[in-house]
Amino acid sequence: MKYCFGVDVGGTSVKMGLFRYDGNIMDKWEIRTRTENQGETILADIAESIEGKIAESQILKEDILGIGMGIPAPVTGDGIVYQTANLGWGYKEVKREMEELTALSVSVANDANVAALGEMWLGGGRGHKNLVVVTLGTGVGGAIIVGGECVIGSHGGAGEIGHITVNYDETETCGCGRTGCLEQYASATGIARLARRRLKADDTPSMLRAENQVTAKSVFDAVKEGDQVAEEIASEFGKYLGYALANVAAACDPGVIVVGGGVSKAGPILLGFIERPFRERAYISNVNTAFALAQLGNDAGICGAAKLVLK
Amino acid sequence: MKYCFGVDVGGTSVKMGLFRYDGNIMDKWEIRTRTENQGETILADIAESIEGKIAESQILKEDILGIGMGIPAPVTGDGIVYQTANLGWGYKEVKREMEELTALSVSVANDANVAALGEMWLGGGRGHKNLVVVTLGTGVGGAIIVGGECVIGSHGGAGEIGHITVNYDETETCGCGRTGCLEQYASATGIARLARRRLKADDTPSMLRAENQVTAKSVFDAVKEGDQVAEEIASEFGKYLGYALANVAAACDPGVIVVGGGVSKAGPILLGFIERPFRERAYISNVNTAFALAQLGNDAGICGAAKLVLK
């Protein structure tokens, strides 16, 4: 039996998993991310933790295919990071350092891309090789997988679906400094903004008016209760996202579109709001493209990292 | 010295080229496409022509790396075609049949994708591995190249940039049956349509009013003469195309965007009209993405077909 490790490095904790090559998770655990002193001990901490797990589980080192790692930063094809927002690292040869620390083969990639690979391997995108993965959280993240591999792009910027322009008349500014980005309508904060705008527009009764602060969650909770205003807000969100995804599909022709992130906890009802406008605008090749919810939650990172080793 | 053949199969003629592995074209010629009897002799005609060229040029058969072919139809990864609009073929195992006819290794792909590979190898996209190629002809064609290979997609529909929706208020219908597709504004016929609409809108003097039938060519000719109305038409065209390409770039992050097709004969002035709105709307990663005109014209197909063999 062959094994590998999947490591998801975050700003507060490092999640780790021991996988069988067939995708079975044997064990998972986490350690604190020590970001002090430019994060100089992070890799050594991970290496030590993995060595401990190998000893504990009595796996032979020759049965370990390698270690996959997801890092919250752009990563070159050689496993080099130039700058990180949350780990304290500047230039760091992550792959080389980690291979020296563990004497195992190491693969490194960006954490968002790695999570998308996880959903392809063991989650909502199982069975597909061409995927668009969109993550609706505080912002809107994305990843495009072609032939089983994440598209990186010439400047490490591929998959920035959140910054597709969807409204050329918007006056408020996106976090990226431009206006009208998908992220302004389809993120959790974007949905809350659509809700505030809608509630201000007239006096139609809605259970959302009782909320101190309307959130994406309260919008979809109200939809489930049959609230008409909430339904309108969700439809507006879905139109922005569904139309944008139809355009992405015309370019990439995915087999499945996987929707994840905090907003996706609303469940299957969410997909309906996105799929209807998508199918209305999709090109012939894509009218039957499948939609799926992400299934792995916080485990997507360790799963995708493990998959990096097995590809 | 190693050689290969590039074959571009069209509805009226088959273009062929003999290439050195370094991209040097040694010879090029064409034969008629005999579409009669469901095109049953097309492959044999090509094989015979290639055998003749091998004899004539006294190349050793063991120095020939193979034959690449571009076909005007969707092609599977195994070199199978299910239907063609212009060749008379139904289901045809192009790769297998051609290998039996020539005893050479054969690679087959869709002609639009093959032409894009040609521009990457020897044309406007030289030096890049990630490209968006957009072809402005009667329609708007496209291809997306990632890591040196064309994206095919899960239904063979990748690169359909012409059918990105760019105007949700359009009432006229696109050839695909939907409304507001990029093709309705950025193809040669689309530009002519924008021109007719603009000329009808008011009486501003323009040299275009002297034309019986305004074409994309007459619009860009008038721009070069300083005609203000033509400039407005070209700007509207460029805004539709540049904005759409900025959204494609957010998804794919190409190193270069190559613009080809009949409309591109307008020359470098055309790129300016596309680049200005592109840079206004492009995400941070893409504000400096290069633009280039396609350079190979009708040779793109044979060049890209040859490149199929060499990849």
Coordinates of C-alpha atoms in Angstrom, one line a residue:
Chain A
M1 CA 0.0 0.0 0.0
K2 CA 1.3 3.5 -0.9
Y3 CA 0.6 6.6 1.1
C4 CA 1.1 10.4 0.8
F5 CA 0.6 13.5 3.0
G6 CA -1.5 16.5 2.2
V7 CA -0.6 19.8 3.9
D8 CA -2.7 22.9 3.9
V9 CA -0.7 25.8 5.2
G10 CA -2.9 28.6 6.6
G11 CA -2.2 31.8 8.5
T12 CA -3.3 30.4 11.9
S13 CA -3.0 26.7 11.6
V14 CA -1.5 24.0 9.3
K15 CA -4.0 21.2 8.5
M16 CA -2.5 17.9 7.6
G17 CA -3.7 14.5 6.3
L18 CA -2.3 11.1 5.7
F19 CA -3.9 9.5 2.6
R20 CA -3.8 6.2 0.9
Y21 CA -3.1 6.6 -2.8
D22 CA -6.8 5.6 -3.5
G23 CA -8.0 8.7 -1.7
N24 CA -8.8 7.2 1.7
I25 CA -8.0 9.6 4.5
M26 CA -6.2 7.5 7.2
D27 CA -5.7 10.3 9.7
K28 CA -5.9 14.1 9.9
W29 CA -4.7 16.6 12.4
E30 CA -3.4 20.2 12.7
I31 CA -0.7 22.3 14.3
R32 CA -0.3 26.0 15.0
T33 CA 1.3 28.1 12.3
R34 CA 4.2 29.9 14.0
T35 CA 4.4 33.1 11.9
E36 CA 6.9 34.8 14.3
N37 CA 10.4 35.5 13.0
Q38 CA 9.3 35.7 9.4
G39 CA 7.7 32.2 9.8
E40 CA 11.2 30.7 9.9
T41 CA 10.1 27.5 11.8
I42 CA 6.9 26.8 9.8
L43 CA 8.4 24.2 7.5
A44 CA 10.5 22.6 10.2
D45 CA 7.4 22.3 12.4
I46 CA 5.5 20.6 9.5
A47 CA 8.4 18.2 8.8
E48 CA 8.7 17.3 12.5
S49 CA 4.9 16.6 12.7
I50 CA 5.1 14.4 9.6
E51 CA 8.1 12.5 10.9
G52 CA 6.1 11.9 14.1
K53 CA 3.1 10.6 12.2
I54 CA 5.2 8.3 10.2
A55 CA 6.8 6.8 13.3
E56 CA 3.4 6.6 15.1
S57 CA 1.6 4.9 12.2
Q58 CA 4.5 2.5 11.5
I59 CA 4.4 3.2 7.7
L60 CA 7.6 2.4 5.8
K61 CA 9.2 5.5 4.4
E62 CA 9.6 3.8 1.0
D63 CA 5.8 3.4 0.8
I64 CA 5.3 7.2 1.0
L65 CA 5.0 8.7 -2.4
G66 CA 5.5 12.3 -1.2
I67 CA 4.1 15.4 0.4
G68 CA 1.8 17.9 -1.3
M69 CA 1.4 21.4 0.0
G70 CA -1.0 24.2 -0.5
I71 CA 0.3 27.7 0.3
P72 CA -1.7 31.0 0.6
A73 CA 0.4 32.8 -2.1
P74 CA 1.3 32.5 -5.8
V75 CA 3.6 29.6 -6.2
T76 CA 5.9 29.0 -9.3
G77 CA 6.2 25.7 -11.1
D78 CA 9.4 25.1 -9.2
G79 CA 7.7 25.4 -5.8
I80 CA 9.0 28.9 -5.0
V81 CA 7.1 31.6 -3.2
Y82 CA 8.0 35.3 -3.6
Q83 CA 5.8 36.9 -1.0
T84 CA 3.1 35.8 1.4
A85 CA 0.5 38.0 3.1
N86 CA -0.1 35.8 6.2
L87 CA 2.9 33.6 6.8
G88 CA 5.7 36.1 7.2
W89 CA 7.7 34.6 4.3
G90 CA 9.4 36.6 1.6
Y91 CA 11.3 34.7 -1.1
K92 CA 11.2 31.0 -0.1
E93 CA 12.2 27.8 -2.0
V94 CA 9.4 25.8 -0.3
K95 CA 9.8 22.6 -2.3
R96 CA 13.6 22.5 -2.0
E97 CA 13.6 23.3 1.7
M98 CA 10.9 20.8 2.5
E99 CA 12.6 18.1 0.5
E100 CA 15.8 18.7 2.4
L101 CA 13.9 18.6 5.8
T102 CA 12.1 15.3 5.0
A103 CA 14.0 13.5 2.3
L104 CA 10.7 13.0 0.6
S105 CA 9.4 14.3 -2.7
V106 CA 7.4 17.5 -2.3
S107 CA 4.9 19.3 -4.6
V108 CA 3.8 22.8 -3.8
A109 CA 0.9 24.9 -5.3
N110 CA -1.4 27.8 -4.5
D111 CA -3.9 26.9 -1.8
A112 CA -7.0 28.0 -3.8
N113 CA -5.9 25.8 -6.8
V114 CA -5.1 23.0 -4.4
A115 CA -8.6 23.1 -2.9
A116 CA -10.1 22.9 -6.4
L117 CA -8.0 19.8 -7.1
G118 CA -9.4 18.3 -3.9
E119 CA -13.0 18.9 -5.0
M120 CA -12.1 17.3 -8.4
W121 CA -10.5 14.2 -6.7
L122 CA -12.8 13.5 -3.8
G123 CA -15.6 16.2 -3.8
G124 CA -18.2 17.8 -5.9
G125 CA -16.2 17.5 -9.1
R126 CA -15.5 13.8 -8.9
G127 CA -15.2 12.1 -12.3
H128 CA -14.4 15.3 -14.2
K129 CA -11.1 16.6 -15.7
N130 CA -12.4 20.0 -16.8
L131 CA -13.8 22.1 -14.0
V132 CA -14.6 25.7 -13.0
V133 CA -14.6 26.0 -9.2
V134 CA -16.0 29.2 -7.7
T135 CA -15.7 29.9 -4.0
L136 CA -18.2 32.4 -2.5
G137 CA -16.8 33.7 0.8
T138 CA -15.8 37.1 1.9
G139 CA -14.6 37.5 -1.6
V140 CA -15.2 35.4 -4.8
G141 CA -12.3 33.0 -5.5
G142 CA -12.0 30.8 -8.5
A143 CA -10.0 28.1 -10.2
I144 CA -10.0 26.6 -13.6
I145 CA -8.9 23.0 -14.1
V146 CA -8.1 21.8 -17.6
G147 CA -7.3 18.1 -18.2
G148 CA -6.9 17.5 -14.5
E149 CA -4.5 20.4 -13.8
C150 CA -5.1 23.9 -12.5
V151 CA -4.5 26.7 -15.0
I152 CA -1.9 29.0 -13.5
G153 CA -1.6 31.6 -16.3
S154 CA 1.3 33.7 -17.4
H155 CA 1.2 36.0 -14.3
G156 CA -0.2 33.5 -11.8
G157 CA -3.6 35.2 -12.2
A158 CA -5.8 32.6 -13.9
G159 CA -9.1 31.7 -12.2
E160 CA -9.8 35.3 -11.0
I161 CA -13.4 34.9 -11.7
G162 CA -14.3 37.3 -8.9
H163 CA -12.8 40.1 -10.9
I164 CA -14.7 39.6 -14.1
T165 CA -16.6 42.8 -14.8
V166 CA -20.3 42.2 -14.7
N167 CA -21.7 45.7 -14.2
Y168 CA -20.2 48.6 -16.2
D169 CA -22.5 51.1 -14.4
E170 CA -21.4 50.3 -10.8
T171 CA -20.1 53.4 -8.9
E172 CA -18.9 51.7 -5.7
T173 CA -15.3 50.4 -5.7
C174 CA -14.3 46.7 -5.5
G175 CA -11.4 45.7 -3.2
C176 CA -9.3 45.5 -6.3
G177 CA -9.7 49.2 -7.0
R178 CA -12.0 48.8 -10.1
T179 CA -15.8 48.8 -10.3
G180 CA -18.4 46.3 -11.2
C181 CA -16.5 43.1 -10.4
L182 CA -18.5 39.9 -9.8
E183 CA -17.2 39.9 -6.3
Q184 CA -19.3 43.0 -5.5
Y185 CA -22.5 40.9 -6.1
A186 CA -21.7 37.3 -5.5
S187 CA -19.5 37.2 -2.4
A188 CA -21.1 37.0 1.1
T189 CA -20.5 40.7 1.5
G190 CA -21.8 41.4 -2.0
I191 CA -25.0 39.6 -1.3
A192 CA -25.5 41.6 1.9
R193 CA -24.9 44.7 -0.2
L194 CA -27.5 43.7 -2.7
A195 CA -29.9 43.0 0.2
R196 CA -29.3 46.5 1.7
R197 CA -29.9 48.1 -1.7
R198 CA -33.1 46.1 -2.3
L199 CA -34.5 46.8 1.2
K200 CA -33.9 50.5 0.8
A201 CA -35.6 50.6 -2.6
D202 CA -39.2 50.3 -1.3
D203 CA -41.3 49.2 1.7
T204 CA -42.3 45.7 0.6
P205 CA -42.6 43.6 3.8
S206 CA -39.8 41.1 4.4
M207 CA -38.6 39.2 7.4
L208 CA -35.1 40.6 6.5
R209 CA -36.3 44.0 7.9
A210 CA -36.2 42.5 11.4
E211 CA -32.5 41.8 11.1
N212 CA -29.9 44.2 12.6
Q213 CA -27.5 43.3 9.9
V214 CA -28.6 41.3 6.9
T215 CA -26.1 38.6 5.8
A216 CA -25.9 36.2 2.9
K217 CA -27.0 33.5 5.4
S218 CA -30.1 35.4 6.5
V219 CA -31.0 36.1 2.8
F220 CA -31.0 32.3 2.0
D221 CA -32.7 31.4 5.3
A222 CA -35.5 33.9 4.4
V223 CA -35.7 32.4 0.8
K224 CA -36.4 29.0 2.4
E225 CA -39.2 30.6 4.4
G226 CA -40.8 31.9 1.2
D227 CA -39.8 35.5 1.7
Q228 CA -40.5 37.3 -1.6
V229 CA -37.9 40.1 -1.2
A230 CA -35.2 37.6 -0.2
E231 CA -36.1 35.6 -3.4
E232 CA -35.6 38.8 -5.5
I233 CA -32.2 39.4 -3.8
A234 CA -31.1 35.8 -4.4
S235 CA -32.3 36.1 -8.1
E236 CA -30.2 39.2 -8.6
F237 CA -27.2 37.5 -7.1
G238 CA -27.8 34.4 -9.3
K239 CA -28.1 36.4 -12.4
Y240 CA -24.8 38.1 -11.9
L241 CA -23.1 34.9 -11.1
G242 CA -24.9 32.7 -13.6
Y243 CA -24.3 35.1 -16.5
A244 CA -20.6 35.4 -15.7
L245 CA -20.2 31.6 -15.4
A246 CA -21.9 31.2 -18.8
N247 CA -19.2 33.5 -20.3
V248 CA -16.4 31.6 -18.5
A249 CA -17.9 28.3 -19.9
A250 CA -17.9 29.7 -23.5
A251 CA -14.2 30.1 -23.0
C252 CA -13.3 27.0 -21.1
D253 CA -16.1 24.5 -21.6
P254 CA -16.0 22.7 -18.2
G255 CA -17.7 19.4 -17.5
V256 CA -18.9 20.7 -14.1
I257 CA -19.0 23.9 -12.2
V258 CA -18.4 23.5 -8.5
V259 CA -19.7 26.1 -6.1
G260 CA -18.1 26.3 -2.7
G261 CA -17.3 28.7 0.1
G262 CA -19.4 29.9 3.1
V263 CA -22.3 31.0 0.9
S264 CA -22.6 27.5 -0.4
K265 CA -23.8 26.3 3.0
A266 CA -27.2 27.5 1.8
G267 CA -27.3 24.1 0.1
P268 CA -28.9 22.9 -3.2
I269 CA -31.4 25.9 -3.3
L270 CA -28.4 28.1 -4.1
L271 CA -27.5 26.2 -7.2
G272 CA -31.0 26.8 -8.7
F273 CA -30.5 30.5 -8.5
I274 CA -27.3 30.2 -10.4
E275 CA -28.3 27.5 -12.9
R276 CA -31.4 29.2 -14.3
P277 CA -29.7 32.3 -15.6
F278 CA -26.6 30.2 -16.6
R279 CA -28.7 28.0 -18.9
E280 CA -30.6 31.0 -20.3
R281 CA -27.2 32.5 -21.5
A282 CA -24.9 29.5 -22.0
Y283 CA -23.6 28.6 -25.5
I284 CA -24.9 25.4 -27.1
S285 CA -22.0 23.3 -25.9
N286 CA -22.6 24.3 -22.3
V287 CA -26.4 24.3 -21.8
N288 CA -26.2 20.9 -20.0
T289 CA -23.0 21.6 -18.1
A290 CA -23.4 20.1 -14.6
F291 CA -23.4 22.1 -11.4
A292 CA -22.4 20.8 -8.0
L293 CA -21.8 22.0 -4.5
A294 CA -18.4 21.7 -3.0
Q295 CA -18.4 18.7 -0.6
L296 CA -15.1 18.8 1.3
G297 CA -15.4 22.0 3.3
N298 CA -12.1 22.6 5.2
D299 CA -10.7 19.3 4.0
A300 CA -10.5 20.4 0.4
G301 CA -7.0 21.8 1.0
I302 CA -5.4 18.6 2.4
C303 CA -7.2 16.4 -0.2
G304 CA -6.0 18.6 -3.1
A305 CA -2.5 18.8 -1.6
A306 CA -2.4 15.0 -1.5
K307 CA -3.6 14.8 -5.1
L308 CA -0.6 17.0 -6.1
V309 CA 1.6 14.1 -5.2
L310 CA -0.5 11.4 -7.0
K311 CA -1.1 13.2 -10.3
Chain B
M1 CA 17.7 16.6 -40.1
K2 CA 14.1 15.7 -39.1
Y3 CA 11.0 16.7 -41.0
C4 CA 7.3 16.7 -40.7
F5 CA 4.2 17.5 -42.8
G6 CA 1.5 20.0 -41.9
V7 CA -1.9 19.5 -43.6
D8 CA -4.8 21.9 -43.5
V9 CA -8.0 20.3 -44.8
G10 CA -10.5 22.8 -46.1
G11 CA -13.8 22.5 -48.0
T12 CA -12.4 23.5 -51.4
S13 CA -8.6 22.8 -51.1
V14 CA -6.1 21.0 -48.9
K15 CA -3.1 23.1 -48.1
M16 CA 0.1 21.2 -47.3
G17 CA 3.6 22.1 -46.1
L18 CA 6.9 20.2 -45.6
F19 CA 8.6 21.6 -42.5
R20 CA 12.0 21.1 -40.8
Y21 CA 11.6 20.4 -37.1
D22 CA 12.9 23.9 -36.4
G23 CA 9.9 25.5 -38.1
N24 CA 11.5 26.2 -41.5
I25 CA 9.0 25.7 -44.3
M26 CA 10.8 23.7 -47.0
D27 CA 7.9 23.6 -49.4
K28 CA 4.2 24.3 -49.6
W29 CA 1.5 23.3 -52.1
E30 CA -2.2 22.5 -52.3
I31 CA -4.6 20.0 -53.9
R32 CA -8.3 20.1 -54.6
T33 CA -10.6 18.7 -51.9
R34 CA -12.7 16.0 -53.6
T35 CA -15.9 16.1 -51.5
E36 CA -17.9 13.9 -53.9
N37 CA -19.0 10.4 -52.6
Q38 CA -18.9 11.5 -49.0
G39 CA -15.3 12.7 -49.5
E40 CA -14.1 9.1 -49.6
T41 CA -10.9 9.9 -51.5
I42 CA -9.8 12.9 -49.5
L43 CA -7.4 11.0 -47.3
A44 CA -6.0 8.9 -50.1
D45 CA -5.5 12.0 -52.2
I46 CA -3.5 13.6 -49.3
A47 CA -1.5 10.4 -48.7
E48 CA -0.6 10.1 -52.4
S49 CA 0.5 13.8 -52.5
I50 CA 2.7 13.3 -49.5
E51 CA 4.3 10.2 -50.9
G52 CA 5.0 12.1 -54.1
K53 CA 6.6 14.9 -52.2
I54 CA 8.8 12.5 -50.2
A55 CA 10.0 10.9 -53.4
E56 CA 10.6 14.3 -55.1
S57 CA 12.5 15.8 -52.2
Q58 CA 14.6 12.7 -51.6
I59 CA 13.9 12.7 -47.8
L60 CA 14.4 9.4 -46.0
K61 CA 11.2 8.2 -44.6
E62 CA 12.8 7.5 -41.2
D63 CA 13.6 11.2 -41.0
I64 CA 9.9 12.1 -41.1
L65 CA 8.5 12.6 -37.6
G66 CA 4.9 12.4 -38.8
I67 CA 1.9 14.2 -40.3
G68 CA -0.2 16.8 -38.5
M69 CA -3.7 17.5 -39.7
G70 CA -6.2 20.3 -39.1
I71 CA -9.9 19.3 -39.9
P72 CA -12.9 21.7 -40.0
A73 CA -14.9 19.8 -37.4
P74 CA -14.6 18.8 -33.7
V75 CA -12.0 16.1 -33.3
T76 CA -11.6 13.7 -30.4
G77 CA -8.4 13.1 -28.6
D78 CA -8.1 9.8 -30.6
G79 CA -8.3 11.6 -34.0
I80 CA -11.9 10.7 -34.7
V81 CA -14.4 13.0 -36.4
Y82 CA -18.2 12.5 -36.0
Q83 CA -19.5 14.9 -38.5
T84 CA -18.2 17.6 -40.9
A85 CA -20.1 20.4 -42.5
N86 CA -17.9 20.8 -45.6
L87 CA -16.0 17.5 -46.3
G88 CA -18.9 15.0 -46.7
W89 CA -17.6 12.8 -43.9
G90 CA -19.7 11.4 -41.2
Y91 CA -18.0 9.2 -38.6
K92 CA -14.3 8.9 -39.6
E93 CA -11.3 7.6 -37.8
V94 CA -9.0 10.1 -39.5
K95 CA -5.8 9.3 -37.5
R96 CA -6.1 5.5 -37.9
E97 CA -7.0 5.6 -41.6
M98 CA -4.2 8.1 -42.4
E99 CA -1.6 6.1 -40.5
E100 CA -2.6 3.0 -42.5
L101 CA -2.4 4.9 -45.7
T102 CA 1.0 6.4 -45.0
A103 CA 2.8 4.2 -42.4
L104 CA 3.6 7.5 -40.7
S105 CA 2.6 8.7 -37.3
V106 CA -0.4 11.1 -37.6
S107 CA -1.9 13.7 -35.2
V108 CA -5.3 15.3 -35.9
A109 CA -7.1 18.3 -34.3
N110 CA -9.7 20.9 -35.1
D111 CA -8.6 23.5 -37.7
A112 CA -9.2 26.6 -35.6
N113 CA -7.1 25.2 -32.7
V114 CA -4.4 24.1 -35.1
A115 CA -4.2 27.6 -36.6
A116 CA -3.8 29.0 -33.1
L117 CA -0.9 26.6 -32.5
G118 CA 0.6 27.9 -35.7
E119 CA 0.5 31.5 -34.5
M120 CA 2.1 30.3 -31.2
W121 CA 4.9 28.5 -32.9
L122 CA 5.8 30.8 -35.8
G123 CA 3.5 33.8 -35.8
G124 CA 2.2 36.6 -33.5
G125 CA 2.3 34.5 -30.3
R126 CA 5.9 33.3 -30.6
G127 CA 7.6 32.8 -27.3
H128 CA 4.4 32.3 -25.4
K129 CA 2.8 29.2 -23.9
N130 CA -0.5 30.8 -22.7
L131 CA -2.4 32.5 -25.5
V132 CA -5.9 33.7 -26.3
V133 CA -6.3 33.8 -30.1
V134 CA -9.3 35.6 -31.5
T135 CA -10.2 35.4 -35.2
L136 CA -12.3 38.2 -36.6
G137 CA -13.9 37.0 -39.9
T138 CA -17.4 36.5 -41.0
G139 CA -17.9 35.3 -37.4
V140 CA -15.7 35.5 -34.3
G141 CA -13.6 32.4 -33.7
G142 CA -11.3 31.8 -30.7
A143 CA -8.9 29.4 -29.2
I144 CA -7.3 29.2 -25.8
I145 CA -3.9 27.8 -25.4
V146 CA -2.6 26.7 -21.9
G147 CA 0.9 25.5 -21.4
G148 CA 1.4 25.1 -25.2
E149 CA -1.8 23.1 -25.8
C150 CA -5.2 24.0 -27.0
V151 CA -8.0 23.8 -24.5
I152 CA -10.6 21.5 -26.0
G153 CA -13.2 21.4 -23.2
S154 CA -15.6 18.7 -22.1
H155 CA -17.9 19.1 -25.1
G156 CA -15.3 20.3 -27.6
G157 CA -16.6 23.8 -27.1
A158 CA -13.7 25.7 -25.5
G159 CA -12.5 28.9 -27.1
E160 CA -16.0 30.0 -28.2
I161 CA -15.2 33.6 -27.4
G162 CA -17.5 34.8 -30.2
H163 CA -20.5 33.6 -28.1
I164 CA -19.7 35.3 -24.9
T165 CA -22.7 37.6 -24.2
V166 CA -21.6 41.2 -24.2
N167 CA -25.0 43.0 -24.5
Y168 CA -28.0 41.8 -22.5
D169 CA -30.3 44.4 -24.2
E170 CA -29.7 43.2 -27.8
T171 CA -32.9 42.3 -29.7
E172 CA -31.4 41.0 -33.0
T173 CA -30.6 37.3 -33.0
C174 CA -27.0 35.9 -33.4
G175 CA -26.3 33.0 -35.8
C176 CA -26.3 30.7 -32.7
G177 CA -29.9 31.6 -31.9
R178 CA -29.2 33.7 -28.8
T179 CA -28.8 37.5 -28.5
G180 CA -26.0 39.8 -27.6
C181 CA -23.1 37.6 -28.5
L182 CA -19.7 39.2 -29.1
E183 CA -19.8 38.0 -32.7
Q184 CA -22.7 40.4 -33.3
Y185 CA -20.3 43.4 -32.8
A186 CA -16.8 42.2 -33.4
S187 CA -17.0 40.1 -36.6
A188 CA -16.7 41.7 -40.1
T189 CA -20.5 41.5 -40.4
G190 CA -20.9 42.8 -36.8
I191 CA -18.8 45.9 -37.5
A192 CA -20.8 46.6 -40.7
R193 CA -23.9 46.3 -38.6
L194 CA -22.5 48.8 -35.9
A195 CA -21.7 51.1 -38.8
R196 CA -25.2 51.0 -40.3
R197 CA -26.7 51.7 -36.9
R198 CA -24.4 54.6 -36.3
L199 CA -25.0 56.2 -39.7
K200 CA -28.7 56.0 -39.2
A201 CA -28.5 57.6 -35.8
D202 CA -27.9 61.1 -37.0
D203 CA -26.6 63.2 -40.0
T204 CA -23.0 63.8 -38.9
P205 CA -21.0 63.9 -42.2
S206 CA -18.8 60.9 -42.9
M207 CA -17.1 59.5 -46.0
L208 CA -18.8 56.2 -45.1
R209 CA -22.1 57.7 -46.4
A210 CA -20.8 57.6 -49.9
E211 CA -20.5 53.8 -49.8
N212 CA -23.2 51.5 -51.2
Q213 CA -22.4 48.9 -48.6
V214 CA -20.3 49.8 -45.6
T215 CA -17.8 47.0 -44.7
A216 CA -15.4 46.5 -41.8
K217 CA -12.6 47.3 -44.3
S218 CA -14.3 50.6 -45.3
V219 CA -14.7 51.5 -41.6
F220 CA -11.0 51.1 -40.8
D221 CA -10.0 52.7 -44.1
A222 CA -12.0 55.8 -43.1
V223 CA -10.5 55.7 -39.6
K224 CA -7.1 56.0 -41.3
E225 CA -8.4 59.1 -43.2
G226 CA -9.4 60.7 -39.9
D227 CA -13.2 60.2 -40.3
Q228 CA -14.8 60.9 -36.9
V229 CA -17.9 58.7 -37.4
A230 CA -15.7 55.8 -38.4
E231 CA -13.6 56.4 -35.3
E232 CA -16.7 56.2 -33.2
I233 CA -17.8 52.9 -34.8
A234 CA -14.3 51.4 -34.3
S235 CA -14.3 52.5 -30.7
E236 CA -17.7 50.8 -30.1
F237 CA -16.3 47.6 -31.7
G238 CA -13.2 47.9 -29.6
K239 CA -15.1 48.4 -26.4
Y240 CA -17.2 45.2 -26.9
L241 CA -14.1 43.2 -27.8
G242 CA -11.7 44.7 -25.3
Y243 CA -14.1 44.3 -22.4
A244 CA -14.9 40.7 -23.3
L245 CA -11.1 39.9 -23.7
A246 CA -10.5 41.5 -20.2
N247 CA -13.0 39.0 -18.8
V248 CA -11.5 36.1 -20.6
A249 CA -8.0 37.2 -19.3
A250 CA -9.3 37.2 -15.7
A251 CA -10.2 33.6 -16.2
C252 CA -7.2 32.4 -18.3
D253 CA -4.4 34.9 -17.7
P254 CA -2.7 34.7 -21.1
G255 CA 0.8 36.0 -21.9
V256 CA -0.4 37.4 -25.2
I257 CA -3.7 37.9 -27.0
V258 CA -3.4 37.3 -30.8
V259 CA -5.9 39.0 -33.1
G260 CA -6.3 37.5 -36.6
G261 CA -8.9 37.0 -39.4
G262 CA -9.9 39.2 -42.2
V263 CA -10.6 42.2 -40.0
S264 CA -7.0 42.1 -38.7
K265 CA -5.8 43.2 -42.1
A266 CA -6.6 46.7 -40.9
G267 CA -3.2 46.5 -39.2
P268 CA -1.8 47.8 -35.9
I269 CA -4.4 50.6 -35.7
L270 CA -6.9 47.9 -34.9
L271 CA -5.1 46.7 -31.8
G272 CA -5.3 50.2 -30.3
F273 CA -9.0 50.2 -30.4
I274 CA -9.1 46.8 -28.6
E275 CA -6.2 47.5 -26.1
R276 CA -7.5 50.8 -24.6
P277 CA -10.8 49.3 -23.3
F278 CA -9.0 46.1 -22.4
R279 CA -6.5 47.9 -20.1
E280 CA -9.3 50.0 -18.6
R281 CA -11.1 46.9 -17.4
A282 CA -8.3 44.2 -17.0
Y283 CA -7.6 42.7 -13.6
I284 CA -4.2 43.6 -12.0
S285 CA -2.5 40.5 -13.3
N286 CA -3.4 41.3 -16.9
V287 CA -3.0 45.1 -17.3
N288 CA 0.3 44.5 -19.2
T289 CA -0.8 41.5 -21.2
A290 CA 0.7 41.8 -24.7
F291 CA -1.4 42.1 -27.9
A292 CA -0.2 41.0 -31.3
L293 CA -1.6 40.7 -34.8
A294 CA -1.7 37.2 -36.3
Q295 CA 1.2 36.9 -38.8
L296 CA 0.7 33.7 -40.8
G297 CA -2.5 34.4 -42.7
N298 CA -3.5 31.3 -44.7
D299 CA -0.3 29.5 -43.6
A300 CA -1.4 29.3 -39.9
G301 CA -3.1 26.0 -40.5
I302 CA -0.2 24.1 -42.1
C303 CA 2.2 25.6 -39.5
G304 CA 0.0 24.6 -36.5
A305 CA -0.6 21.1 -38.1
A306 CA 3.1 20.6 -38.3
K307 CA 3.5 21.7 -34.7
L308 CA 1.0 19.0 -33.6
V309 CA 3.7 16.5 -34.6
L310 CA 6.5 18.3 -32.9
K311 CA 4.9 18.9 -29.5

